[in-house]
XYZ file of C-alpha atoms in Angstrom:
533
model
C -0.004 0.007 -0.001
C 1.227 3.466 -0.772
C 1.364 5.551 2.373
C -0.537 8.819 1.909
C 1.714 11.826 2.402
C 0.719 15.364 3.305
C 0.671 17.531 0.185
C 2.515 20.796 0.346
C 1.291 23.351 -1.930
C -1.037 24.039 1.697
C -11.416 26.055 13.834
C -14.214 28.468 14.696
C -14.045 31.243 17.284
C -16.143 29.449 19.886
C -14.189 26.268 19.378
C -10.976 28.290 19.581
C -11.681 29.341 23.148
C -12.281 25.735 24.209
C -9.120 24.676 22.391
C -7.038 27.205 24.295
C -8.301 25.827 27.586
C -7.446 22.273 26.534
C -4.029 23.339 25.311
C -3.183 25.239 28.457
C -3.963 22.151 30.449
C -1.751 20.102 28.138
C 1.050 22.621 28.548
C 1.373 21.586 32.164
C 2.435 18.070 31.162
C 5.692 17.258 32.947
C 8.876 17.348 30.911
C 12.248 15.936 31.900
C 15.008 18.398 32.653
C 16.978 19.423 29.579
C 20.044 20.575 31.518
C 20.750 18.397 34.518
C 22.939 15.301 34.237
C 21.036 12.070 34.313
C 21.247 9.987 37.468
C 20.290 6.310 37.370
C 19.493 3.405 39.589
C 22.585 1.179 39.943
C 20.993 -1.978 41.301
C 20.642 -5.464 39.795
C 21.963 -4.292 36.457
C 19.157 -1.749 36.040
C 21.675 0.865 34.860
C 23.702 0.105 31.755
C 26.778 2.361 31.447
C 28.346 3.009 28.040
C 31.761 4.509 27.274
C 32.807 3.900 23.692
C 36.217 5.333 24.444
C 36.990 2.979 27.321
C 39.774 0.420 27.135
C 38.706 -3.073 26.220
C 38.096 -5.508 29.036
C 35.442 -7.731 30.467
C 32.586 -5.324 29.929
C 29.465 -5.924 31.956
C 27.699 -2.530 31.763
C 28.774 -1.409 35.215
C 30.275 2.008 35.788
C 33.719 0.454 36.272
C 33.418 -1.796 33.217
C 31.050 -0.026 30.860
C 29.917 -1.292 27.502
C 32.189 -0.094 24.681
C 29.856 -0.429 21.660
C 26.267 0.336 20.843
C 25.832 -3.193 19.493
C 26.539 -4.557 22.971
C 23.685 -2.459 24.325
C 21.339 -3.287 21.475
C 21.824 -7.009 22.192
C 20.548 -6.747 25.775
C 17.084 -7.705 26.894
C 16.705 -4.808 29.269
C 14.691 -5.058 32.455
C 11.615 -2.843 32.671
C 12.664 0.630 33.676
C 16.379 0.228 32.904
C 18.593 3.229 32.258
C 21.196 3.520 29.515
C 23.765 6.173 30.420
C 26.512 7.289 28.036
C 29.640 8.890 29.405
C 29.945 12.620 28.858
C 32.750 13.505 26.529
C 32.553 10.140 24.746
C 31.573 9.388 21.165
C 29.817 6.275 19.895
C 29.332 5.435 16.224
C 26.405 3.431 14.877
C 22.759 3.028 15.817
C 21.482 2.882 19.368
C 18.295 0.772 19.340
C 17.656 -0.503 22.837
C 15.384 -3.472 23.518
C 13.312 -2.574 26.520
C 10.706 -0.228 27.952
C 9.603 1.431 31.164
C 6.390 1.526 33.090
C 4.383 4.095 34.954
C 6.582 5.803 37.501
C 9.651 3.891 36.272
C 10.542 4.987 32.711
C 13.428 3.728 30.647
C 15.953 6.580 30.603
C 18.559 7.144 27.916
C 20.942 9.893 29.017
C 24.369 10.882 30.303
C 26.643 10.377 33.267
C 29.830 12.037 34.449
C 30.895 15.580 33.659
C 31.747 17.477 30.500
C 30.145 17.731 27.083
C 27.116 15.732 26.134
C 27.926 12.220 24.842
C 27.775 11.957 21.064
C 25.956 9.281 19.049
C 27.097 9.411 15.444
C 24.869 7.393 13.151
C 27.783 6.765 10.814
C 25.640 7.001 7.706
C 23.076 4.411 8.904
C 19.365 5.087 8.452
C 18.818 5.464 12.229
C 20.933 7.133 14.911
C 18.673 6.695 17.958
C 15.797 4.305 17.279
C 13.111 3.755 19.892
C 10.853 1.124 18.346
C 7.778 -0.501 19.862
C 8.559 0.808 23.334
C 6.843 3.117 25.778
C 7.479 4.942 29.037
C 10.815 6.074 27.617
C 12.819 9.291 28.089
C 15.871 10.397 26.076
C 17.802 13.518 27.110
C 21.160 15.247 27.324
C 22.663 13.701 24.177
C 24.326 15.017 21.044
C 23.113 13.208 17.919
C 24.602 13.503 14.443
C 24.674 11.562 11.176
C 26.550 13.180 8.346
C 27.956 9.998 6.741
C 26.603 8.840 3.381
C 24.946 12.216 2.695
C 21.689 11.981 0.767
C 20.711 8.614 2.182
C 17.321 8.120 3.857
C 18.075 8.705 7.580
C 16.918 10.139 10.878
C 18.454 11.619 14.006
C 15.856 10.292 16.475
C 13.080 8.017 15.362
C 10.308 6.940 17.717
C 8.395 4.193 15.905
C 5.345 2.150 16.746
C 4.524 -0.663 14.309
C 1.305 -2.630 14.929
C 1.816 -1.882 18.626
C -1.479 -0.439 19.922
C -1.325 2.692 22.064
C 2.170 3.645 23.229
C 2.300 5.954 26.227
C 4.782 8.452 27.723
C 7.581 9.704 25.489
C 10.000 12.479 26.454
C 12.702 13.942 24.203
C 14.476 16.778 25.999
C 17.818 18.534 25.834
C 18.947 16.768 22.658
C 21.417 18.511 20.328
C 20.631 17.064 16.872
C 22.703 18.260 13.938
C 24.048 17.337 10.480
C 21.468 14.688 9.713
C 22.247 14.775 6.000
C 19.346 12.722 4.668
C 17.482 12.566 1.388
C 14.564 14.701 0.180
C 11.745 12.425 1.430
C 9.174 12.860 4.162
C 6.455 10.711 5.713
C 6.543 7.669 7.973
C 9.879 6.619 6.438
C 11.220 10.065 5.578
C 14.416 11.831 6.603
C 14.166 14.041 9.669
C 15.857 15.339 12.787
C 13.068 13.951 14.988
C 10.459 11.583 13.528
C 7.485 10.115 15.392
C 6.365 7.375 13.055
C 3.314 5.073 13.261
C 3.621 2.251 10.737
C 1.822 -0.974 9.891
C -1.832 -1.693 9.232
C -2.687 -4.802 11.287
C -3.151 -3.304 14.796
C -4.656 0.148 15.421
C -1.686 2.164 16.693
C -1.023 5.662 18.043
C 1.127 7.710 20.404
C -0.207 9.149 23.635
C 1.495 11.585 26.069
C 4.422 12.964 24.077
C 6.651 15.911 25.064
C 9.370 17.131 22.688
C 10.996 20.008 24.557
C 14.178 22.062 24.740
C 15.970 20.407 21.813
C 18.101 21.942 19.045
C 17.754 20.669 15.519
C 20.321 22.119 13.140
C 21.345 21.360 9.514
C 18.907 18.568 8.736
C 17.528 17.223 5.453
C 14.593 17.093 5.029
C 12.284 17.597 8.025
C 12.951 19.163 11.386
C 10.311 17.641 13.760
C 7.685 15.481 12.055
C 4.739 13.379 13.199
C 3.440 10.830 10.636
C 1.143 7.832 10.711
C -0.300 5.172 8.429
C -3.461 5.314 10.576
C -4.490 8.574 8.902
C -7.210 7.525 6.463
C -10.378 9.574 6.371
C -12.191 11.345 3.529
C -11.164 14.847 4.626
C -7.937 14.689 2.582
C -7.308 13.920 -1.038
C -4.993 10.985 -0.359
C -7.723 9.040 1.390
C -7.394 5.295 0.813
C -10.638 3.456 1.700
C -8.741 0.173 1.796
C -6.073 1.439 4.174
C -5.993 1.647 7.970
C -8.662 3.813 9.591
C -8.097 7.132 11.292
C -6.602 6.948 14.787
C -5.027 10.254 15.931
C -2.218 10.446 18.448
C -3.115 12.384 21.609
C -1.602 14.575 24.283
C 1.294 15.750 22.110
C 3.317 18.831 23.148
C 6.166 20.346 21.072
C 7.647 23.148 23.127
C 10.731 25.351 23.382
C 12.769 23.810 20.571
C 15.262 25.697 18.363
C 15.531 24.676 14.721
C 17.955 26.088 12.126
C 19.096 25.408 8.592
C 16.574 22.799 7.478
C 16.320 21.393 4.015
C 12.531 21.189 4.164
C 9.769 21.786 6.716
C 10.227 22.880 10.289
C 7.538 21.330 12.512
C 4.757 19.258 10.910
C 1.870 17.729 12.835
C -0.225 14.986 11.174
C -2.849 12.524 12.446
C -3.110 14.036 15.955
C -5.854 15.600 18.077
C -5.347 18.591 20.434
C -1.613 18.955 19.823
C 0.114 21.983 21.376
C 3.066 23.621 19.540
C 4.469 26.601 21.462
C 7.578 28.699 22.175
C 9.577 27.181 19.293
C 12.124 29.165 17.251
C 12.729 28.296 13.570
C 15.316 30.141 11.470
C 16.105 28.850 7.983
C 13.981 26.248 6.179
C 13.089 25.115 2.663
C 16.798 25.526 1.907
C 17.648 22.371 -0.017
C 14.403 20.616 -1.011
C 12.912 20.298 -4.468
C 9.453 19.975 -2.918
C 7.039 22.341 -1.209
C 7.812 23.147 2.425
C 6.660 25.593 5.079
C 7.724 26.499 8.607
C 5.075 25.062 10.962
C 1.806 23.426 9.945
C -0.765 20.676 10.530
C -2.107 18.214 7.944
C -5.064 15.883 8.559
C -5.039 16.808 12.262
C -7.670 18.346 14.478
C -7.668 21.045 17.156
C -3.987 21.933 16.857
C -2.855 25.051 18.706
C 0.287 26.927 17.559
C 1.265 29.809 19.847
C 4.289 31.933 20.803
C 6.407 30.580 17.969
C 8.825 32.586 15.839
C 9.663 31.675 12.225
C 12.082 33.375 9.826
C 14.410 32.617 6.946
C 12.109 30.566 4.741
C 13.564 30.276 1.231
C 11.951 30.020 -2.239
C 8.275 30.555 -3.103
C 7.586 26.813 -3.364
C 5.586 27.673 -0.283
C 8.458 28.991 1.904
C 6.005 30.785 4.206
C 6.153 30.713 7.983
C 2.836 29.010 8.776
C 0.235 26.893 7.027
C -3.177 25.449 7.812
C -3.410 22.497 5.463
C -5.785 19.934 4.082
C -7.875 17.658 6.270
C -7.703 19.873 9.356
C -10.415 21.193 11.640
C -10.220 23.459 14.682
C -6.684 24.790 14.040
C -5.683 27.965 15.936
C -2.583 30.077 15.260
C -2.222 32.798 17.893
C 0.545 34.971 19.390
C 3.128 33.926 16.776
C 5.672 36.088 14.949
C 7.014 35.790 11.471
C 9.629 37.770 9.564
C 11.851 37.761 6.505
C 10.400 34.655 4.804
C 10.741 34.582 1.048
C 7.435 32.731 0.615
C 5.436 34.928 2.948
C 3.418 34.736 6.168
C 0.588 32.220 5.818
C -0.828 29.478 3.550
C -4.383 28.212 3.912
C -4.537 25.212 1.648
C -6.793 22.410 0.529
C -7.222 20.794 -2.883
C -9.538 17.772 -3.093
C -10.162 17.411 0.636
C -11.707 19.720 3.249
C -10.484 22.364 5.664
C -12.788 23.950 8.226
C -12.946 26.102 11.365
C -9.491 27.736 11.476
C -8.455 30.843 13.418
C -5.457 33.126 12.716
C -5.298 35.822 15.438
C -2.960 38.157 17.337
C 0.064 37.315 15.183
C 2.732 39.667 13.792
C 4.348 39.493 10.350
C 7.226 41.773 9.421
C 8.885 41.985 6.029
C 7.538 38.666 4.790
C 7.773 38.625 1.024
C 5.496 37.452 -1.775
C 2.178 36.877 0.075
C 0.503 37.581 3.374
C -2.201 34.910 3.210
C -2.270 32.605 0.173
C -4.975 30.090 -0.748
C -4.742 26.892 -2.777
C -6.890 25.449 -5.548
C -9.588 23.899 -3.357
C -12.432 25.309 -1.305
C -12.629 25.699 2.460
C -15.021 26.996 5.126
C -14.914 29.188 8.205
C -11.413 30.602 8.290
C -11.175 33.651 10.551
C -8.156 35.960 10.387
C -8.473 38.782 12.928
C -6.272 41.163 14.925
C -3.047 40.434 13.090
C -0.403 43.077 12.297
C 1.379 42.796 8.927
C 4.173 45.301 8.372
C 5.755 45.444 4.890
C 8.882 47.526 4.970
C 11.375 49.102 2.615
C 12.057 47.050 -0.538
C 9.496 44.348 0.229
C 6.586 43.474 -2.028
C 3.669 41.357 -0.883
C 0.216 40.311 -2.027
C -1.664 40.634 1.260
C -4.370 38.106 0.327
C -3.638 36.065 -2.771
C -6.338 33.783 -4.193
C -5.094 31.658 -7.032
C -8.515 30.274 -8.071
C -12.159 31.343 -8.027
C -13.122 28.430 -5.723
C -14.864 29.192 -2.463
C -12.502 30.544 0.191
C -14.625 31.402 3.195
C -12.294 33.839 4.953
C -13.285 36.684 7.234
C -10.540 39.298 7.556
C -11.318 41.560 10.502
C -9.486 44.054 12.796
C -6.167 43.510 11.023
C -3.493 46.184 10.398
C -1.625 46.230 7.111
C 1.111 48.847 6.709
C 3.272 49.290 3.631
C 6.342 51.527 3.983
C 8.962 52.512 1.427
C 9.610 51.001 -2.019
C 7.760 47.919 -3.174
C 4.016 47.360 -3.101
C 1.257 45.777 -1.004
C -1.638 44.576 -3.128
C -4.717 42.342 -2.974
C -5.602 39.597 -5.478
C -9.145 38.450 -4.731
C -11.001 36.196 -7.196
C -13.663 34.161 -5.377
C -15.906 36.893 -3.937
C -16.001 34.834 -0.729
C -13.391 36.763 1.280
C -15.085 39.242 3.627
C -13.195 42.230 5.046
C -14.237 44.685 7.737
C -12.696 47.001 10.360
C -9.166 46.704 8.966
C -6.467 49.358 8.637
C -5.124 49.035 5.083
C -2.436 51.719 4.834
C -0.702 52.274 1.487
C -2.165 49.179 -0.176
C -3.190 48.805 -3.844
C -6.176 47.045 -5.402
C -7.726 47.577 -1.979
C -11.042 45.690 -1.615
C -14.171 46.857 0.148
C -13.462 47.178 3.862
C -16.538 48.364 5.755
C -15.777 50.377 8.907
C -12.117 50.219 8.003
C -9.559 52.915 7.290
C -6.481 53.727 5.247
C -5.088 56.107 7.917
C -1.567 55.501 9.237
C -2.050 53.468 12.492
C 1.108 54.985 14.012
C 3.073 51.792 14.715
C 6.099 52.319 16.933
C 9.608 50.937 16.581
C 9.027 48.888 13.399
C 12.613 47.613 13.225
C 12.830 46.606 16.901
C 12.891 43.119 18.373
C 9.681 41.154 17.864
C 7.212 41.008 19.444
C 8.092 44.205 21.359
C 8.099 46.192 18.120
C 5.061 47.308 16.131
C 2.846 48.415 19.014
C 0.350 51.287 18.685
C 1.309 54.823 19.626
C -0.808 56.677 22.140
C -2.101 58.802 19.228
C -2.980 55.840 17.022
C -6.412 55.965 15.342
C -6.470 52.129 15.560
C -7.004 52.228 19.342
C -10.470 50.859 20.145
C -11.400 51.063 16.457
C -12.022 47.326 15.978
C -15.136 45.278 16.416
C -15.633 42.515 19.038
C -14.975 39.024 17.714
C -16.850 36.121 19.325
C -14.548 33.589 20.958
C -11.586 35.973 21.113
C -9.136 35.326 23.954
C -9.063 37.710 26.886
C -5.461 38.880 26.271
C -3.125 39.635 23.398
C 0.401 38.259 22.934
C 1.797 41.060 25.122
C -0.496 40.150 28.021
C -2.801 43.146 27.569
C -6.501 42.711 28.089
C -8.611 42.759 24.918
C -10.983 45.669 25.174
C -14.557 46.057 24.028
C -14.228 47.313 21.407
C -10.743 45.986 20.715
C -7.875 47.739 18.965
C -7.167 46.949 15.391
C -4.085 44.755 15.018
C -2.231 42.441 17.382
C -1.481 45.029 20.098
C -4.327 45.569 22.542
C -2.739 47.920 25.095
C -3.496 51.591 25.691
C -0.792 52.780 23.378
C 2.860 53.517 24.032
C 4.792 56.757 23.955
C 7.814 57.361 21.744
C 8.279 58.233 18.117
C 5.789 56.548 15.761
C 6.910 55.087 12.451
C 8.330 57.852 10.282
C 6.666 58.448 6.950
C 8.947 57.479 4.059
C 8.855 59.207 0.666
C 8.000 55.867 -0.945
C 4.682 55.766 0.942
C 3.201 58.421 -1.253
C 3.570 56.410 -4.433
C 2.046 53.318 -2.880
C -1.226 54.889 -1.786
C -4.240 53.565 -3.692
């Protein structure tokens, strides 16, 4: 059977409020420390010590006579709740694929002992570097993971795989430094990635439950950064639906938090076949750098009720997507809030479906600065109930953007409300609307061209402050801004903005909901005059 893959080309307000409450509860899920050295239980062989630089001898896995190769560890039938501790400052080559698991209150821990730099596992060109297959109650932390050998081969840094397993519970990946995973240009359940959670097989309904991926760095990886994929993803909401394949069984209680990703060949963070996933406080800089396919920064596909918040994405390359964020096919209940985006060649946002469905999505209280090409782009298919409100899009000197770009006349049910669009300097900000199903109201559209009808809106300068400052502190409203309290209440809106200010009634236009800040507002550039519509 061909495994359906997410296509890359590419939720209501009331549901959004409920989703935030669920996600905030999920955000309290415990995560292992990403900084402290691992300590283990050294009784009855429960701790297996590994030092690949140790002198040969009669190894038995004790601290005095540690294992010297990963193959020695892989050959053990580990007791439930065993620890595997690699010596700091050491380097092991090959694949670590332990045979064991933990249990509630007694997880299997893979980590470090001693002092010094994190221990290195070098995959040596093999497909897997750290493989955790058909296990649960497992935690991996405080390791350096690399795999630059045989560049262009299908490979992964960390792969957590369940094959015909049932429900696997409790996975923690924390404090891992993953770099130079020089894989091929594939993605999916067998694709190349820094971190891959992979559900495979079709005989036993299988999913992940209770996953935390937190405080890791993922640098110089081809193709994917952090990717969740499953063969149990079949339902008619996406165009790759296979009625003869496994049914739909989403993974649950997934949190991806506080990770730093840089220099990725393809996508950054991709969530598929999950329900109520939380993706927050991640930083992505540099993606879609070496892939021939279509890739974006952070996005869900065929997943429900995903919340993306407090993330920052920059450095997307090419216009084969290349935008920071995407709400893709087969999704329902997606919320993007409190995120920032800047300097992406492909733009700010994609909302995309082709032959499947996409419903009930919310894009709110986000900031985009100097994203090129497009603000919000649609794909060839139709979708329903997408609400973009209270976002600030600043398009500075030398940047050109199509603020909303429809590439077909198909139905694109978007409401665009209380947003601020400011164009400054050379370049243009235009609209390309074709479907007559995009509804605008109460927006500030300053220095835009082909400006559509915008009831109760304005073209007046909103007086944004400090446009070149650090995000999100930049681009607030001045105390004299006409956008203060000029918006309209939006049902289901959160109580606060990304700065922590209370949302008023009526709200401000744009992402900033405070009373206004003192200081010099954005200066008017000579190029503004020529861009006025």
